[in-house]
PDB file of C-alpha atoms in Angstrom:
ATOM      1  CA  UNK A   1     -12.095   5.738  26.713  1.00 42.00           C
ATOM      2  CA  UNK A   2     -10.996   8.672  24.521  1.00 49.00           C
ATOM      3  CA  UNK A   3     -13.823  10.771  23.178  1.00 47.00           C
ATOM      4  CA  UNK A   4     -14.501  10.495  19.464  1.00 53.00           C
ATOM      5  CA  UNK A   5     -16.460  12.826  17.233  1.00 60.00           C
ATOM      6  CA  UNK A   6     -19.341  10.449  16.427  1.00 58.00           C
ATOM      7  CA  UNK A   7     -22.961  11.629  16.607  1.00 53.00           C
ATOM      8  CA  UNK A   8     -25.123   9.966  19.077  1.00 52.00           C
ATOM      9  CA  UNK A   9     -27.521   7.977  16.879  1.00 58.00           C
ATOM     10  CA  UNK A  10     -29.308   4.680  16.331  1.00 67.00           C
ATOM     11  CA  UNK A  11     -29.104   5.148  12.492  1.00 90.00           C
ATOM     12  CA  UNK A  12     -25.641   6.088  11.484  1.00 95.00           C
ATOM     13  CA  UNK A  13     -25.059   6.807   7.806  1.00 95.00           C
ATOM     14  CA  UNK A  14     -21.316   5.960   7.438  1.00 97.00           C
ATOM     15  CA  UNK A  15     -18.218   4.963   9.536  1.00 98.00           C
ATOM     16  CA  UNK A  16     -15.442   7.566   9.469  1.00 98.00           C
ATOM     17  CA  UNK A  17     -11.944   6.353  10.080  1.00 98.00           C
ATOM     18  CA  UNK A  18      -8.948   8.481   9.437  1.00 96.00           C
ATOM     19  CA  UNK A  19      -6.123  10.901  10.477  1.00 95.00           C
ATOM     20  CA  UNK A  20      -6.715  14.532  11.457  1.00 95.00           C
ATOM     21  CA  UNK A  21      -8.148  15.313   7.952  1.00 95.00           C
ATOM     22  CA  UNK A  22     -11.203  13.281   9.125  1.00 96.00           C
ATOM     23  CA  UNK A  23     -11.996  16.123  11.604  1.00 96.00           C
ATOM     24  CA  UNK A  24     -13.510  18.516   8.953  1.00 97.00           C
ATOM     25  CA  UNK A  25     -15.728  15.695   7.693  1.00 97.00           C
ATOM     26  CA  UNK A  26     -16.922  14.930  11.179  1.00 97.00           C
ATOM     27  CA  UNK A  27     -17.630  18.504  12.092  1.00 97.00           C
ATOM     28  CA  UNK A  28     -19.529  19.027   8.779  1.00 97.00           C
ATOM     29  CA  UNK A  29     -21.620  16.074   9.437  1.00 97.00           C
ATOM     30  CA  UNK A  30     -22.499  17.176  12.940  1.00 96.00           C
ATOM     31  CA  UNK A  31     -23.449  20.636  11.751  1.00 96.00           C
ATOM     32  CA  UNK A  32     -25.593  19.187   8.968  1.00 95.00           C
ATOM     33  CA  UNK A  33     -27.311  16.706  11.173  1.00 95.00           C
ATOM     34  CA  UNK A  34     -25.834  13.645   9.388  1.00 96.00           C
ATOM     35  CA  UNK A  35     -25.486  10.722  11.805  1.00 96.00           C
ATOM     36  CA  UNK A  36     -22.266   8.889  11.733  1.00 97.00           C
ATOM     37  CA  UNK A  37     -19.845   7.003  13.774  1.00 97.00           C
ATOM     38  CA  UNK A  38     -15.977   7.602  13.889  1.00 98.00           C
ATOM     39  CA  UNK A  39     -13.489  10.392  13.712  1.00 97.00           C
ATOM     40  CA  UNK A  40      -9.761  11.058  13.681  1.00 97.00           C
ATOM     41  CA  UNK A  41      -7.583   8.371  15.180  1.00 97.00           C
ATOM     42  CA  UNK A  42      -4.122  10.045  15.013  1.00 94.00           C
ATOM     43  CA  UNK A  43      -1.757  12.100  12.867  1.00 93.00           C
ATOM     44  CA  UNK A  44      -1.341  11.310   9.122  1.00 91.00           C
ATOM     45  CA  UNK A  45       2.278  10.084   9.334  1.00 90.00           C
ATOM     46  CA  UNK A  46       0.989   7.296  11.708  1.00 92.00           C
ATOM     47  CA  UNK A  47      -0.986   5.748   8.831  1.00 92.00           C
ATOM     48  CA  UNK A  48       1.590   5.401   6.137  1.00 92.00           C
ATOM     49  CA  UNK A  49       3.989   2.494   7.181  1.00 91.00           C
ATOM     50  CA  UNK A  50       2.008  -0.683   8.119  1.00 93.00           C
ATOM     51  CA  UNK A  51      -0.323   0.337  10.945  1.00 95.00           C
ATOM     52  CA  UNK A  52      -2.820  -2.634  11.343  1.00 96.00           C
ATOM     53  CA  UNK A  53      -2.675  -6.399  11.793  1.00 95.00           C
ATOM     54  CA  UNK A  54      -5.383  -8.873  10.764  1.00 92.00           C
ATOM     55  CA  UNK A  55      -6.166 -12.010  12.796  1.00 89.00           C
ATOM     56  CA  UNK A  56      -8.835 -13.990  10.920  1.00 77.00           C
ATOM     57  CA  UNK A  57     -11.678 -11.560  11.095  1.00 81.00           C
ATOM     58  CA  UNK A  58     -10.147  -9.241  13.675  1.00 90.00           C
ATOM     59  CA  UNK A  59      -8.490  -5.958  12.765  1.00 94.00           C
ATOM     60  CA  UNK A  60      -6.119  -4.403  15.273  1.00 96.00           C
ATOM     61  CA  UNK A  61      -4.508  -1.120  15.029  1.00 96.00           C
ATOM     62  CA  UNK A  62      -0.867  -1.109  16.155  1.00 96.00           C
ATOM     63  CA  UNK A  63      -1.170   2.288  17.838  1.00 96.00           C
ATOM     64  CA  UNK A  64      -2.881   1.799  21.130  1.00 96.00           C
ATOM     65  CA  UNK A  65      -4.636   5.067  20.820  1.00 97.00           C
ATOM     66  CA  UNK A  66      -6.034   4.302  17.409  1.00 97.00           C
ATOM     67  CA  UNK A  67      -7.109   0.909  18.484  1.00 97.00           C
ATOM     68  CA  UNK A  68      -8.860   2.187  21.439  1.00 97.00           C
ATOM     69  CA  UNK A  69     -10.785   4.636  19.125  1.00 97.00           C
ATOM     70  CA  UNK A  70     -11.489   1.899  16.669  1.00 97.00           C
ATOM     71  CA  UNK A  71     -12.766  -0.412  19.473  1.00 96.00           C
ATOM     72  CA  UNK A  72     -15.055   2.383  20.660  1.00 97.00           C
ATOM     73  CA  UNK A  73     -16.555   2.872  17.142  1.00 97.00           C
ATOM     74  CA  UNK A  74     -17.362  -0.786  16.946  1.00 96.00           C
ATOM     75  CA  UNK A  75     -18.987  -0.770  20.307  1.00 96.00           C
ATOM     76  CA  UNK A  76     -21.220   2.075  19.181  1.00 95.00           C
ATOM     77  CA  UNK A  77     -22.177   0.035  16.234  1.00 96.00           C
ATOM     78  CA  UNK A  78     -22.651  -3.194  18.294  1.00 95.00           C
ATOM     79  CA  UNK A  79     -20.157  -4.914  16.095  1.00 95.00           C
ATOM     80  CA  UNK A  80     -17.306  -7.216  17.040  1.00 92.00           C
ATOM     81  CA  UNK A  81     -15.352  -6.741  13.838  1.00 93.00           C
ATOM     82  CA  UNK A  82     -15.144  -4.348  10.817  1.00 94.00           C
ATOM     83  CA  UNK A  83     -16.471  -7.220   8.830  1.00 93.00           C
ATOM     84  CA  UNK A  84     -19.802  -6.946  10.769  1.00 93.00           C
ATOM     85  CA  UNK A  85     -20.205  -3.234   9.930  1.00 95.00           C
ATOM     86  CA  UNK A  86     -22.752  -2.860   7.220  1.00 92.00           C
ATOM     87  CA  UNK A  87     -22.096   0.898   6.602  1.00 96.00           C
ATOM     88  CA  UNK A  88     -20.049   2.546   3.893  1.00 97.00           C
ATOM     89  CA  UNK A  89     -16.551   3.390   5.100  1.00 97.00           C
ATOM     90  CA  UNK A  90     -14.976   6.779   4.543  1.00 98.00           C
ATOM     91  CA  UNK A  91     -11.292   6.926   5.138  1.00 97.00           C
ATOM     92  CA  UNK A  92      -8.475   9.593   5.051  1.00 97.00           C
ATOM     93  CA  UNK A  93      -5.522   7.138   5.795  1.00 97.00           C
ATOM     94  CA  UNK A  94      -2.590   7.373   3.609  1.00 95.00           C
ATOM     95  CA  UNK A  95      -3.236  10.668   1.793  1.00 94.00           C
ATOM     96  CA  UNK A  96      -1.075  12.877   4.031  1.00 91.00           C
ATOM     97  CA  UNK A  97       0.557  14.138   1.011  1.00 95.00           C
ATOM     98  CA  UNK A  98       2.405  16.964   2.693  1.00 95.00           C
ATOM     99  CA  UNK A  99       4.243  14.289   4.735  1.00 94.00           C
ATOM    100  CA  UNK A 100       5.406  12.461   1.705  1.00 95.00           C
ATOM    101  CA  UNK A 101       6.416  15.853   0.047  1.00 97.00           C
ATOM    102  CA  UNK A 102       8.608  16.981   2.937  1.00 97.00           C
ATOM    103  CA  UNK A 103      11.564  18.593   1.280  1.00 96.00           C
ATOM    104  CA  UNK A 104      14.175  16.829   3.265  1.00 95.00           C
ATOM    105  CA  UNK A 105      12.962  13.508   1.858  1.00 94.00           C
ATOM    106  CA  UNK A 106      14.061  14.204  -1.625  1.00 97.00           C
ATOM    107  CA  UNK A 107      17.521  15.918  -1.231  1.00 96.00           C
ATOM    108  CA  UNK A 108      19.498  13.143  -2.808  1.00 96.00           C
ATOM    109  CA  UNK A 109      17.332  13.179  -5.947  1.00 96.00           C
ATOM    110  CA  UNK A 110      17.896  16.835  -6.752  1.00 95.00           C
ATOM    111  CA  UNK A 111      19.691  18.040  -9.885  1.00 95.00           C
ATOM    112  CA  UNK A 112      22.652  20.399  -9.742  1.00 94.00           C
ATOM    113  CA  UNK A 113      20.369  23.408  -9.530  1.00 93.00           C
ATOM    114  CA  UNK A 114      18.605  21.901  -6.548  1.00 92.00           C
ATOM    115  CA  UNK A 115      15.382  21.141  -8.366  1.00 94.00           C
ATOM    116  CA  UNK A 116      13.605  17.886  -8.856  1.00 96.00           C
ATOM    117  CA  UNK A 117      13.291  17.166 -12.647  1.00 97.00           C
ATOM    118  CA  UNK A 118       9.944  16.451 -14.163  1.00 96.00           C
ATOM    119  CA  UNK A 119      11.368  13.296 -15.575  1.00 97.00           C
ATOM    120  CA  UNK A 120      12.207  12.111 -12.042  1.00 98.00           C
ATOM    121  CA  UNK A 121       8.737  12.873 -10.702  1.00 98.00           C
ATOM    122  CA  UNK A 122       7.195  10.944 -13.616  1.00 97.00           C
ATOM    123  CA  UNK A 123       9.670   7.987 -13.239  1.00 98.00           C
ATOM    124  CA  UNK A 124       8.970   4.416 -12.034  1.00 98.00           C
ATOM    125  CA  UNK A 125      11.568   5.155  -9.241  1.00 98.00           C
ATOM    126  CA  UNK A 126       9.475   8.008  -7.927  1.00 98.00           C
ATOM    127  CA  UNK A 127       6.347   5.993  -8.241  1.00 98.00           C
ATOM    128  CA  UNK A 128       7.936   3.056  -6.305  1.00 98.00           C
ATOM    129  CA  UNK A 129       9.301   5.400  -3.656  1.00 97.00           C
ATOM    130  CA  UNK A 130       5.860   6.879  -2.948  1.00 97.00           C
ATOM    131  CA  UNK A 131       4.330   3.413  -2.819  1.00 97.00           C
ATOM    132  CA  UNK A 132       6.827   2.363  -0.420  1.00 97.00           C
ATOM    133  CA  UNK A 133       6.241   5.464   1.814  1.00 96.00           C
ATOM    134  CA  UNK A 134       2.352   4.822   1.690  1.00 97.00           C
ATOM    135  CA  UNK A 135       2.711   0.921   1.896  1.00 96.00           C
ATOM    136  CA  UNK A 136       0.782   0.582   5.097  1.00 96.00           C
ATOM    137  CA  UNK A 137      -2.273   2.455   3.755  1.00 97.00           C
ATOM    138  CA  UNK A 138      -2.182   0.792   0.349  1.00 97.00           C
ATOM    139  CA  UNK A 139      -2.159  -2.612   2.078  1.00 97.00           C
ATOM    140  CA  UNK A 140      -4.914  -1.570   4.276  1.00 97.00           C
ATOM    141  CA  UNK A 141      -7.214  -0.614   1.483  1.00 97.00           C
ATOM    142  CA  UNK A 142      -6.349  -3.711  -0.544  1.00 97.00           C
ATOM    143  CA  UNK A 143      -7.271  -5.849   2.415  1.00 95.00           C
ATOM    144  CA  UNK A 144     -10.560  -4.171   2.749  1.00 96.00           C
ATOM    145  CA  UNK A 145     -11.347  -4.581  -0.874  1.00 97.00           C
ATOM    146  CA  UNK A 146     -10.425  -8.213  -0.720  1.00 95.00           C
ATOM    147  CA  UNK A 147     -12.971  -8.581   2.042  1.00 94.00           C
ATOM    148  CA  UNK A 148     -15.599  -6.746   0.017  1.00 95.00           C
ATOM    149  CA  UNK A 149     -15.764  -3.964   2.526  1.00 95.00           C
ATOM    150  CA  UNK A 150     -17.364  -0.813   1.003  1.00 96.00           C
ATOM    151  CA  UNK A 151     -14.594   1.816   1.381  1.00 97.00           C
ATOM    152  CA  UNK A 152     -14.003   5.184  -0.152  1.00 98.00           C
ATOM    153  CA  UNK A 153     -10.622   7.083   0.371  1.00 98.00           C
ATOM    154  CA  UNK A 154     -10.596  10.860   0.581  1.00 97.00           C
ATOM    155  CA  UNK A 155      -8.113  13.099  -1.156  1.00 97.00           C
ATOM    156  CA  UNK A 156      -6.754  15.748   1.147  1.00 97.00           C
ATOM    157  CA  UNK A 157      -7.069  19.551   0.987  1.00 97.00           C
ATOM    158  CA  UNK A 158      -4.799  20.891  -1.561  1.00 98.00           C
ATOM    159  CA  UNK A 159      -2.719  22.869   1.018  1.00 97.00           C
ATOM    160  CA  UNK A 160       1.095  22.667   0.978  1.00 97.00           C
ATOM    161  CA  UNK A 161       3.065  23.821   3.931  1.00 96.00           C
ATOM    162  CA  UNK A 162       6.412  25.551   3.527  1.00 95.00           C
ATOM    163  CA  UNK A 163       8.329  22.522   4.531  1.00 96.00           C
ATOM    164  CA  UNK A 164       6.948  20.395   1.563  1.00 97.00           C
ATOM    165  CA  UNK A 165       7.624  20.513  -2.147  1.00 96.00           C
ATOM    166  CA  UNK A 166       4.555  21.470  -4.246  1.00 96.00           C
ATOM    167  CA  UNK A 167       5.720  19.487  -7.346  1.00 97.00           C
ATOM    168  CA  UNK A 168       6.165  16.383  -5.085  1.00 98.00           C
ATOM    169  CA  UNK A 169       2.932  16.786  -3.447  1.00 97.00           C
ATOM    170  CA  UNK A 170       1.037  16.718  -6.823  1.00 97.00           C
ATOM    171  CA  UNK A 171       3.218  14.061  -8.307  1.00 98.00           C
ATOM    172  CA  UNK A 172       2.631  11.827  -5.262  1.00 98.00           C
ATOM    173  CA  UNK A 173      -1.061  12.395  -5.388  1.00 98.00           C
ATOM    174  CA  UNK A 174      -1.047  11.266  -9.033  1.00 98.00           C
ATOM    175  CA  UNK A 175       0.748   8.089  -7.875  1.00 98.00           C
ATOM    176  CA  UNK A 176      -1.798   7.411  -5.146  1.00 98.00           C
ATOM    177  CA  UNK A 177      -4.694   7.913  -7.477  1.00 98.00           C
ATOM    178  CA  UNK A 178      -3.176   5.608  -9.972  1.00 98.00           C
ATOM    179  CA  UNK A 179      -2.723   2.939  -7.332  1.00 98.00           C
ATOM    180  CA  UNK A 180      -6.244   3.448  -6.074  1.00 98.00           C
ATOM    181  CA  UNK A 181      -7.658   2.973  -9.578  1.00 98.00           C
ATOM    182  CA  UNK A 182      -5.433  -0.099  -9.974  1.00 97.00           C
ATOM    183  CA  UNK A 183      -6.856  -1.869  -6.943  1.00 97.00           C
ATOM    184  CA  UNK A 184     -10.431  -0.621  -7.466  1.00 97.00           C
ATOM    185  CA  UNK A 185     -10.450   1.743  -4.552  1.00 97.00           C
ATOM    186  CA  UNK A 186     -13.087   4.453  -4.829  1.00 97.00           C
ATOM    187  CA  UNK A 187     -11.770   7.958  -4.097  1.00 97.00           C
ATOM    188  CA  UNK A 188     -13.487  11.231  -3.107  1.00 97.00           C
ATOM    189  CA  UNK A 189     -11.859  13.954  -5.153  1.00 97.00           C
ATOM    190  CA  UNK A 190     -13.365  17.484  -4.742  1.00 97.00           C
ATOM    191  CA  UNK A 191     -10.591  19.437  -6.179  1.00 97.00           C
ATOM    192  CA  UNK A 192     -12.755  20.998  -8.819  1.00 95.00           C
ATOM    193  CA  UNK A 193     -14.524  23.828  -7.088  1.00 94.00           C
ATOM    194  CA  UNK A 194     -12.355  23.983  -3.991  1.00 98.00           C
ATOM    195  CA  UNK A 195      -9.076  25.033  -5.543  1.00 97.00           C
ATOM    196  CA  UNK A 196      -7.975  28.220  -7.408  1.00 97.00           C
ATOM    197  CA  UNK A 197      -6.148  28.512 -10.709  1.00 95.00           C
ATOM    198  CA  UNK A 198      -2.876  27.678  -8.962  1.00 95.00           C
ATOM    199  CA  UNK A 199      -4.259  24.431  -7.921  1.00 95.00           C
ATOM    200  CA  UNK A 200      -4.222  25.310  -4.194  1.00 97.00           C
ATOM    201  CA  UNK A 201      -6.997  25.246  -1.757  1.00 97.00           C
ATOM    202  CA  UNK A 202      -9.215  28.351  -1.821  1.00 97.00           C
ATOM    203  CA  UNK A 203      -9.527  30.273   1.447  1.00 97.00           C
ATOM    204  CA  UNK A 204     -13.174  29.513   1.617  1.00 97.00           C
ATOM    205  CA  UNK A 205     -12.363  25.908   2.154  1.00 98.00           C
ATOM    206  CA  UNK A 206      -9.316  26.257   4.341  1.00 97.00           C
ATOM    207  CA  UNK A 207      -9.069  25.998   8.116  1.00 95.00           C
ATOM    208  CA  UNK A 208      -7.948  29.430   9.144  1.00 94.00           C
ATOM    209  CA  UNK A 209      -4.310  29.734  10.461  1.00 93.00           C
ATOM    210  CA  UNK A 210      -3.607  26.131   9.629  1.00 95.00           C
ATOM    211  CA  UNK A 211      -1.119  25.058   6.964  1.00 95.00           C
ATOM    212  CA  UNK A 212      -2.765  21.637   5.917  1.00 96.00           C
ATOM    213  CA  UNK A 213      -6.272  21.285   7.040  1.00 96.00           C
ATOM    214  CA  UNK A 214      -9.629  22.030   5.314  1.00 97.00           C
ATOM    215  CA  UNK A 215     -12.585  23.553   7.241  1.00 97.00           C
ATOM    216  CA  UNK A 216     -16.218  22.691   7.825  1.00 98.00           C
ATOM    217  CA  UNK A 217     -17.176  24.061   4.367  1.00 98.00           C
ATOM    218  CA  UNK A 218     -14.642  21.726   2.763  1.00 98.00           C
ATOM    219  CA  UNK A 219     -16.052  18.842   4.903  1.00 97.00           C
ATOM    220  CA  UNK A 220     -19.467  19.642   3.674  1.00 98.00           C
ATOM    221  CA  UNK A 221     -18.335  19.561   0.023  1.00 98.00           C
ATOM    222  CA  UNK A 222     -16.945  16.139   0.689  1.00 98.00           C
ATOM    223  CA  UNK A 223     -20.220  15.075   2.232  1.00 97.00           C
ATOM    224  CA  UNK A 224     -22.238  16.279  -0.631  1.00 96.00           C
ATOM    225  CA  UNK A 225     -20.135  14.555  -3.198  1.00 96.00           C
ATOM    226  CA  UNK A 226     -20.083  11.373  -1.109  1.00 96.00           C
ATOM    227  CA  UNK A 227     -23.835  11.479  -0.952  1.00 92.00           C
ATOM    228  CA  UNK A 228     -24.236  12.032  -4.681  1.00 90.00           C
ATOM    229  CA  UNK A 229     -22.201   8.895  -5.367  1.00 86.00           C
ATOM    230  CA  UNK A 230     -24.437   6.792  -3.318  1.00 72.00           C
ATOM    231  CA  UNK A 231     -27.967   5.392  -3.429  1.00 56.00           C
ATOM    232  CA  UNK A 232     -30.745   7.593  -1.747  1.00 53.00           C
ATOM    233  CA  UNK A 233     -30.923   5.504   1.416  1.00 45.00           C
ATOM    234  CA  UNK A 234     -27.194   6.467   2.323  1.00 44.00           C
ATOM    235  CA  UNK A 235     -25.809   9.758   3.372  1.00 45.00           C
ATOM    236  CA  UNK A 236     -27.945  12.802   2.793  1.00 41.00           C
ATOM    237  CA  UNK A 237     -26.475  16.160   3.739  1.00 41.00           C
TER     238      UNK A 237
END
């Protein structure tokens, strides 16, 4: 069985499922002594197209690695299904915005001057394209909400690699936030206080020498805000 980043505990405070962005949350929780189960289960691009199947009450991840990790989390919780888990669920699936914003994805939509017009980025076409790219994650969250599972999705660090378009990153983020609001999905948004005037992640909250990930300090901010949104008997960092 692959090793996950869960803390060994009989009283976990939340279940963490996600891509590599979940790593900063897990590391922060460990350093703060917040007990939890879960951790990263693959790369962000693996959780955009459909990535799970439901069979009655049973959830199966299509990636064998992700499913192995998921089953190990359930085992730690003595649960046979996600429906049996009575903890809040914190997820980073589907918000790998740098992936959607990859420059090559948008070549055919450029103007004569090679830019993407603001009207295109605000259009229904762009909205639909982003939703299609994130279909697997959006369907995953909808299914959890329909099953009354307490889930919160995490917005990513505001770090944009050279291979991605900043304006697409931000526009795609607005689309996903709108879709989250539409379906009643809670989101964890800590942009205020962790970004500079340019809207980009401050160095204090960035993993050093890493183009996309936040650091432990960023994970701690996420935990603090998550805790503040919950009742006192939940996460306390």
